[in-house]
Amino acid sequence: MGIYLVSVGAQEWLDGDEDEGGKGALAAALDEELRRRGLAPYESVPEAAAFVRGSGLSFEEKLVPSMAGFAALCREHLAPRETELLLGWSVLVPLSLDEEIRLPLSSAYDDETVVAGAPEILALAQRLATAIGLPLDVIPEACDNLDLTMWFLEGAAEEAAAARPGPWGEDLDAAFYAALYLRAAQHSLRRGCPMTYC
């Protein structure tokens, strides 16, 4: 059990059977709202890739650590509206959106679905990563099998913090979420796929 952040493939995105995890109603509502805003519909969702460890073709991470330190980090380095955007989305899409899209459809953990653009989330996550000196060269990029979660939970992060000291190593829970949002946005843009919590 727990909350996972995962990538979504075309079949699941376009499937209308919500009991089977389908997001068809969400996809249709999002396209309608994009058209209303004068934007092109989001139709180029890639098929889910077969699992290959370390390939970076899918994304699955578990939100295990406390978010208290990360929320404080956001308050310190982001404006309230930016913090709300970063922490408030339920679906991430590889589209640039001037503001998030609120849809009257229940999401995994709320009565509405909040769609954010990956470019905007990436920019916020990069600011936080820079602020704490997150060593992106040693933090996993492929996040297809809880790679990031395990790196932070099973000791590799502590070893890296000892070898590469800095603000990031003072609160590894906060560093985990900074890395999580960064890698999620990067993955969404690289693969052109949506991301959601489940």
Short mmCIF file of C-alpha atoms in Angstrom, two decimals:
data_model
loop_
_atom_site.label_atom_id
_atom_site.label_comp_id
_atom_site.label_asym_id
_atom_site.label_seq_id
_atom_site.Cartn_x
_atom_site.Cartn_y
_atom_site.Cartn_z
CA MET A 1 0.00 0.00 0.00
CA GLY A 2 0.97 3.63 -0.25
CA ILE A 3 1.04 6.38 -2.84
CA TYR A 4 2.89 5.83 -6.10
CA LEU A 5 3.75 8.28 -8.87
CA VAL A 6 3.65 6.47 -12.20
CA SER A 7 3.75 7.09 -15.92
CA VAL A 8 0.67 6.33 -18.00
CA GLY A 9 0.67 4.72 -21.44
CA ALA A 10 -1.71 5.36 -24.33
CA GLN A 11 -3.94 2.34 -23.73
CA GLU A 12 -4.61 3.26 -20.11
CA TRP A 13 -4.93 6.98 -20.94
CA LEU A 14 -7.53 6.44 -23.63
CA ASP A 15 -9.39 3.52 -22.02
CA GLY A 16 -12.86 4.49 -20.79
CA ASP A 17 -13.08 1.70 -18.19
CA GLU A 18 -12.30 3.48 -14.93
CA ASP A 19 -12.74 0.24 -12.95
CA GLU A 20 -9.71 -1.10 -14.81
CA GLY A 21 -7.69 2.09 -14.28
CA GLY A 22 -8.71 3.70 -17.57
CA LYS A 23 -8.37 7.47 -17.90
CA GLY A 24 -10.59 7.94 -20.95
CA ALA A 25 -13.00 10.37 -19.25
CA LEU A 26 -10.06 12.41 -17.97
CA ALA A 27 -8.38 12.43 -21.39
CA ALA A 28 -11.59 13.60 -23.06
CA ALA A 29 -12.24 16.30 -20.46
CA LEU A 30 -8.66 17.56 -20.72
CA ASP A 31 -8.83 17.73 -24.53
CA GLU A 32 -12.10 19.64 -24.32
CA GLU A 33 -10.58 22.17 -21.90
CA LEU A 34 -7.44 22.52 -24.02
CA ARG A 35 -9.58 23.28 -27.08
CA ARG A 36 -11.59 25.79 -25.04
CA ARG A 37 -8.31 27.55 -24.23
CA GLY A 38 -7.32 27.58 -27.89
CA LEU A 39 -4.71 24.86 -27.48
CA ALA A 40 -4.24 21.62 -29.40
CA PRO A 41 -5.61 18.46 -27.78
CA TYR A 42 -3.14 16.09 -26.12
CA GLU A 43 -3.24 13.11 -28.47
CA SER A 44 0.34 11.88 -28.85
CA VAL A 45 0.53 9.67 -25.76
CA PRO A 46 3.09 6.87 -26.25
CA GLU A 47 2.27 3.25 -25.56
CA ALA A 48 3.56 1.90 -22.28
CA ALA A 49 6.96 0.27 -22.78
CA ALA A 50 7.75 -3.26 -21.73
CA PHE A 51 9.65 -3.23 -18.44
CA VAL A 52 13.40 -3.25 -18.83
CA ARG A 53 15.28 -2.40 -15.64
CA GLY A 54 17.20 0.84 -16.00
CA SER A 55 15.76 1.69 -19.41
CA GLY A 56 14.01 4.86 -18.22
CA LEU A 57 11.03 4.07 -20.44
CA SER A 58 8.55 3.87 -17.58
CA PHE A 59 8.30 5.62 -14.23
CA GLU A 60 7.26 4.24 -10.86
CA GLU A 61 8.27 5.70 -7.51
CA LYS A 62 6.70 5.40 -4.07
CA LEU A 63 6.13 8.46 -1.87
CA VAL A 64 7.45 7.05 1.39
CA PRO A 65 9.33 9.78 3.34
CA SER A 66 7.65 12.58 5.26
CA MET A 67 6.92 15.67 3.15
CA ALA A 68 7.26 18.12 6.05
CA GLY A 69 10.82 19.16 5.21
CA PHE A 70 10.02 19.46 1.52
CA ALA A 71 6.99 21.66 2.24
CA ALA A 72 9.26 23.90 4.32
CA LEU A 73 11.81 23.96 1.49
CA CYS A 74 9.08 25.06 -0.92
CA ARG A 75 7.94 27.82 1.43
CA GLU A 76 11.53 29.05 1.71
CA HIS A 77 12.34 29.14 -2.00
CA LEU A 78 9.03 29.39 -3.86
CA ALA A 79 6.14 31.83 -3.85
CA PRO A 80 2.90 30.51 -2.29
CA ARG A 81 1.29 30.16 -5.72
CA GLU A 82 4.29 28.22 -7.00
CA THR A 83 4.21 25.91 -3.99
CA GLU A 84 0.51 25.29 -4.57
CA LEU A 85 1.20 24.39 -8.19
CA LEU A 86 4.10 22.06 -7.38
CA LEU A 87 2.32 20.21 -4.58
CA GLY A 88 -1.24 20.40 -5.85
CA TRP A 89 -1.34 18.57 -9.17
CA SER A 90 -2.79 15.12 -9.61
CA VAL A 91 -1.91 14.67 -13.30
CA LEU A 92 1.21 15.93 -15.06
CA VAL A 93 1.23 16.29 -18.85
CA PRO A 94 4.09 17.18 -21.22
CA LEU A 95 2.44 20.42 -22.29
CA SER A 96 3.21 23.99 -21.32
CA LEU A 97 0.22 25.39 -19.40
CA ASP A 98 -0.01 29.00 -18.25
CA GLU A 99 -2.02 27.77 -15.28
CA GLU A 100 -3.16 24.41 -14.03
CA ILE A 101 -6.40 22.92 -15.33
CA ARG A 102 -9.01 21.90 -12.78
CA LEU A 103 -11.41 19.23 -13.97
CA PRO A 104 -14.55 18.12 -12.07
CA LEU A 105 -13.43 14.49 -12.07
CA SER A 106 -12.29 12.64 -8.99
CA SER A 107 -8.63 11.68 -8.88
CA ALA A 108 -6.93 9.04 -6.78
CA TYR A 109 -6.91 11.24 -3.68
CA ASP A 110 -9.27 14.16 -4.30
CA ASP A 111 -12.70 15.11 -5.60
CA GLU A 112 -11.22 16.94 -8.57
CA THR A 113 -8.34 16.43 -10.96
CA VAL A 114 -5.68 19.12 -11.21
CA VAL A 115 -3.60 18.95 -14.38
CA ALA A 116 -0.23 20.72 -14.46
CA GLY A 117 2.28 21.19 -17.27
CA ALA A 118 5.59 19.35 -16.97
CA PRO A 119 7.66 22.35 -18.18
CA GLU A 120 6.33 24.50 -15.33
CA ILE A 121 6.84 21.75 -12.73
CA LEU A 122 10.34 21.09 -14.06
CA ALA A 123 11.28 24.76 -13.69
CA LEU A 124 10.12 24.82 -10.06
CA ALA A 125 11.84 21.52 -9.24
CA GLN A 126 15.08 22.75 -10.83
CA ARG A 127 15.01 25.85 -8.63
CA LEU A 128 14.68 23.69 -5.52
CA ALA A 129 17.38 21.28 -6.70
CA THR A 130 19.73 24.21 -7.28
CA ALA A 131 18.89 25.77 -3.92
CA ILE A 132 19.95 22.65 -2.01
CA GLY A 133 22.78 21.65 -4.33
CA LEU A 134 21.19 18.33 -5.31
CA PRO A 135 23.96 16.21 -6.93
CA LEU A 136 22.04 15.19 -10.04
CA ASP A 137 25.02 13.35 -11.47
CA VAL A 138 24.75 10.65 -8.78
CA ILE A 139 20.98 10.52 -8.25
CA PRO A 140 19.23 7.88 -10.41
CA GLU A 141 17.73 9.12 -13.66
CA ALA A 142 15.89 5.91 -14.53
CA CYS A 143 12.92 5.63 -12.23
CA ASP A 144 11.14 2.63 -13.66
CA ASN A 145 11.35 0.30 -10.68
CA LEU A 146 11.49 2.43 -7.52
CA ASP A 147 15.13 3.22 -8.32
CA LEU A 148 14.96 6.70 -6.78
CA THR A 149 12.96 5.52 -3.77
CA MET A 150 15.42 2.73 -3.01
CA TRP A 151 18.44 4.98 -3.56
CA PHE A 152 17.16 7.28 -0.85
CA LEU A 153 15.87 4.61 1.51
CA GLU A 154 18.55 1.94 1.35
CA GLY A 155 21.68 3.90 2.20
CA ALA A 156 23.08 5.14 -1.11
CA ALA A 157 21.86 8.68 -0.43
CA GLU A 158 23.53 8.72 2.99
CA GLU A 159 26.80 7.54 1.44
CA ALA A 160 26.55 10.19 -1.27
CA ALA A 161 25.78 12.87 1.34
CA ALA A 162 28.92 11.90 3.24
CA ALA A 163 31.02 12.05 0.07
CA ARG A 164 29.28 15.13 -1.38
CA PRO A 165 28.21 17.21 1.63
CA GLY A 166 25.90 20.13 1.18
CA PRO A 167 22.43 21.41 2.09
CA TRP A 168 20.81 18.53 0.19
CA GLY A 169 22.25 16.02 2.63
CA GLU A 170 20.91 17.79 5.70
CA ASP A 171 17.35 16.63 5.01
CA LEU A 172 17.29 13.57 2.78
CA ASP A 173 13.49 13.37 2.90
CA ALA A 174 13.23 16.85 1.40
CA ALA A 175 15.96 15.97 -1.11
CA PHE A 176 13.99 12.89 -2.14
CA TYR A 177 10.94 14.95 -3.09
CA ALA A 178 13.04 17.55 -4.88
CA ALA A 179 14.55 14.72 -6.93
CA LEU A 180 11.18 13.00 -7.39
CA TYR A 181 9.42 16.03 -8.87
CA LEU A 182 12.44 16.83 -11.02
CA ARG A 183 12.76 13.31 -12.42
CA ALA A 184 8.97 13.00 -12.93
CA ALA A 185 8.82 16.19 -14.98
CA GLN A 186 11.91 15.19 -16.96
CA HIS A 187 10.40 11.79 -17.67
CA SER A 188 7.08 13.26 -18.78
CA LEU A 189 8.84 15.58 -21.22
CA ARG A 190 11.33 13.00 -22.48
CA ARG A 191 8.71 10.31 -23.12
CA GLY A 192 5.79 12.62 -23.90
CA CYS A 193 3.64 10.77 -21.40
CA PRO A 194 1.28 11.76 -18.58
CA MET A 195 2.10 11.05 -14.95
CA THR A 196 -0.37 10.39 -12.17
CA TYR A 197 -0.65 9.20 -8.59
CA CYS A 198 -2.16 5.84 -7.74
#
